XYZ file of C-alpha atoms in Angstrom:
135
model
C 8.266 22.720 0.238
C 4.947 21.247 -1.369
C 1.695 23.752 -0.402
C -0.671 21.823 1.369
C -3.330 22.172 -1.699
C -0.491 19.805 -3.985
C -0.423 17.277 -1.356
C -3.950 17.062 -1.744
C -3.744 16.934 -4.755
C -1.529 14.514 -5.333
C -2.959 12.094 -2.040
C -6.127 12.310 -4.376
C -4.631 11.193 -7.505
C -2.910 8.495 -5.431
C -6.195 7.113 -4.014
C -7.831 7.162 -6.928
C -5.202 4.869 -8.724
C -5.354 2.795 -5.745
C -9.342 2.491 -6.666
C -8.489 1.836 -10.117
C -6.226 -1.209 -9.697
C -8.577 -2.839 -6.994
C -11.308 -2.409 -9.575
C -9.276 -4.364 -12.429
C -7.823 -6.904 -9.937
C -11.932 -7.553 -8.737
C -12.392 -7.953 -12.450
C -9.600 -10.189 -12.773
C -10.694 -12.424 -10.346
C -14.429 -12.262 -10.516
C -15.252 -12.692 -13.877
C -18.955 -13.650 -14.412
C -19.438 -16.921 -16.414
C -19.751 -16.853 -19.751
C -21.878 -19.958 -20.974
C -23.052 -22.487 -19.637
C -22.487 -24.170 -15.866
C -18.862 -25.037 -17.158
C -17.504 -21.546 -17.734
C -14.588 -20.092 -15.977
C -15.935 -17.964 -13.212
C -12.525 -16.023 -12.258
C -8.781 -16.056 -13.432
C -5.714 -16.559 -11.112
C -3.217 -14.378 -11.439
C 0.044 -14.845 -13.392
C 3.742 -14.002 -13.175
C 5.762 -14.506 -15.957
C 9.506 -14.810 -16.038
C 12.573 -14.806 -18.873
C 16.126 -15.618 -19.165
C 18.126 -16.896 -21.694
C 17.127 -20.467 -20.847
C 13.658 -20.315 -20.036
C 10.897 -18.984 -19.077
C 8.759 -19.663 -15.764
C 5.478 -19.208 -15.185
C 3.754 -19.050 -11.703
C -0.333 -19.062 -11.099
C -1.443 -18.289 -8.169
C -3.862 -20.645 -7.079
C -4.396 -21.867 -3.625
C -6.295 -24.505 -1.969
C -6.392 -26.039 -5.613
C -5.473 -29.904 -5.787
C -2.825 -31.127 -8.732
C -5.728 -33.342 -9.447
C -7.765 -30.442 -10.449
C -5.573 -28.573 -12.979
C -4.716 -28.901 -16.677
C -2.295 -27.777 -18.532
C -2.545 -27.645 -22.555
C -0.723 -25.493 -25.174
C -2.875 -24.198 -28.160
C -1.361 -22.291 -30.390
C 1.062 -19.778 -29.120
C -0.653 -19.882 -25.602
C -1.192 -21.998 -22.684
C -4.426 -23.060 -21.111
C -4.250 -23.479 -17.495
C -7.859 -24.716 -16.064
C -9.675 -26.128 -13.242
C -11.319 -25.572 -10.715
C -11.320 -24.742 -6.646
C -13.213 -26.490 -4.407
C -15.622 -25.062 -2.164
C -15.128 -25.658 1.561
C -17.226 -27.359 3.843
C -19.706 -26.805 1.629
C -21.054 -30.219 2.694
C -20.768 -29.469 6.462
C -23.838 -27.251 6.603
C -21.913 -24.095 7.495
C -23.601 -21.027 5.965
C -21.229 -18.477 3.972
C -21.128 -15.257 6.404
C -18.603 -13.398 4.343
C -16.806 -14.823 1.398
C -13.653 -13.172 -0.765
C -11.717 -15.588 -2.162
C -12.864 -17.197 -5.756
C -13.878 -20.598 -5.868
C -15.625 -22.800 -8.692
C -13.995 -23.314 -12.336
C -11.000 -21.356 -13.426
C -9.220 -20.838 -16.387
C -6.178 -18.549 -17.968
C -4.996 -18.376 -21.128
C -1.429 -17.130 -20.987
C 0.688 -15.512 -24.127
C 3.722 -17.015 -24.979
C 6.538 -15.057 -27.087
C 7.655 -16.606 -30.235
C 9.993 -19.698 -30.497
C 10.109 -23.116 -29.095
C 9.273 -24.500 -25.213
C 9.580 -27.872 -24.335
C 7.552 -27.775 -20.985
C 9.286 -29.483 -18.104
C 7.364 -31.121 -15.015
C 4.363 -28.905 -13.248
C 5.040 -28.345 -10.197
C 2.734 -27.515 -7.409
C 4.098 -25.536 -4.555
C 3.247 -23.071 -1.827
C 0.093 -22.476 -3.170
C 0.763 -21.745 -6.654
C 1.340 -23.850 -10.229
C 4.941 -23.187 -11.575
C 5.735 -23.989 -15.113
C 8.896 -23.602 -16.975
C 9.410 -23.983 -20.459
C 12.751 -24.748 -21.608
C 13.980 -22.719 -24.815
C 14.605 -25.173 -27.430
């Protein structure tokens, strides 16, 4: 049986991986500009998934209209950008407490080496899904 100074121990080294990954996910998501009025100002997240097929990406972006995204390759990468609208920001209502991003985003996302052929975006529940077909 574990002495209570080891659980400590260990509930300490717990929490204070906990703190760690909220730290790098704020980071993640609340990047400061970097330029002008036209830099990205946070990054949605990204899963990334691999068969022998293809591979699929999914961002995480909700609340963000297809008309507000692009897609582009460059390189061995793809750009995702746009941007998220702020709401009721034309209604008057003043911002009491506010924690999800808003404004222009934009990831860059690594691709391993070979040949996509990108099939349709598709937009749903809140997130971008992408597949690339191996060629």
């Amino acid at each position: 049986m574990a002495s209570r100074k080891d659980l400590d121990a260990w509930m300490w080294v717990e929490a204070c991986e906990l703190m760690g990954r909220a730290e790098r996910l704020q980071r993640q998501f609340f990047q400061p500009p970097r330029g002008g009025a036209s830099a990205a100002a946070w990054e949605p997240p990204v899963d990334v998934f691999e068969d022998e097929r293809e591979l699929v990406i999914v961002v995480a972006m909700p609340g963000v209209p297809a008309s507000r995204v692009q897609v582009a390759q460059e390189g061995a990468a793809l750009l995702v950008r746009g941007s998220r609208p702020m709401p009721l920001s034309a209604s008057g209502h003043a911002v009491r407490h506010l924690e999800i991003p808003y404004g222009a985003f934009e990831r860059r996302i690594a691709l391993p080496a070979g040949h996509f052929q990108m099939g349709q975006p598709e937009l749903a529940d809140g997130c971008l899904v992408l597949r690339l077909i191996k060629i």
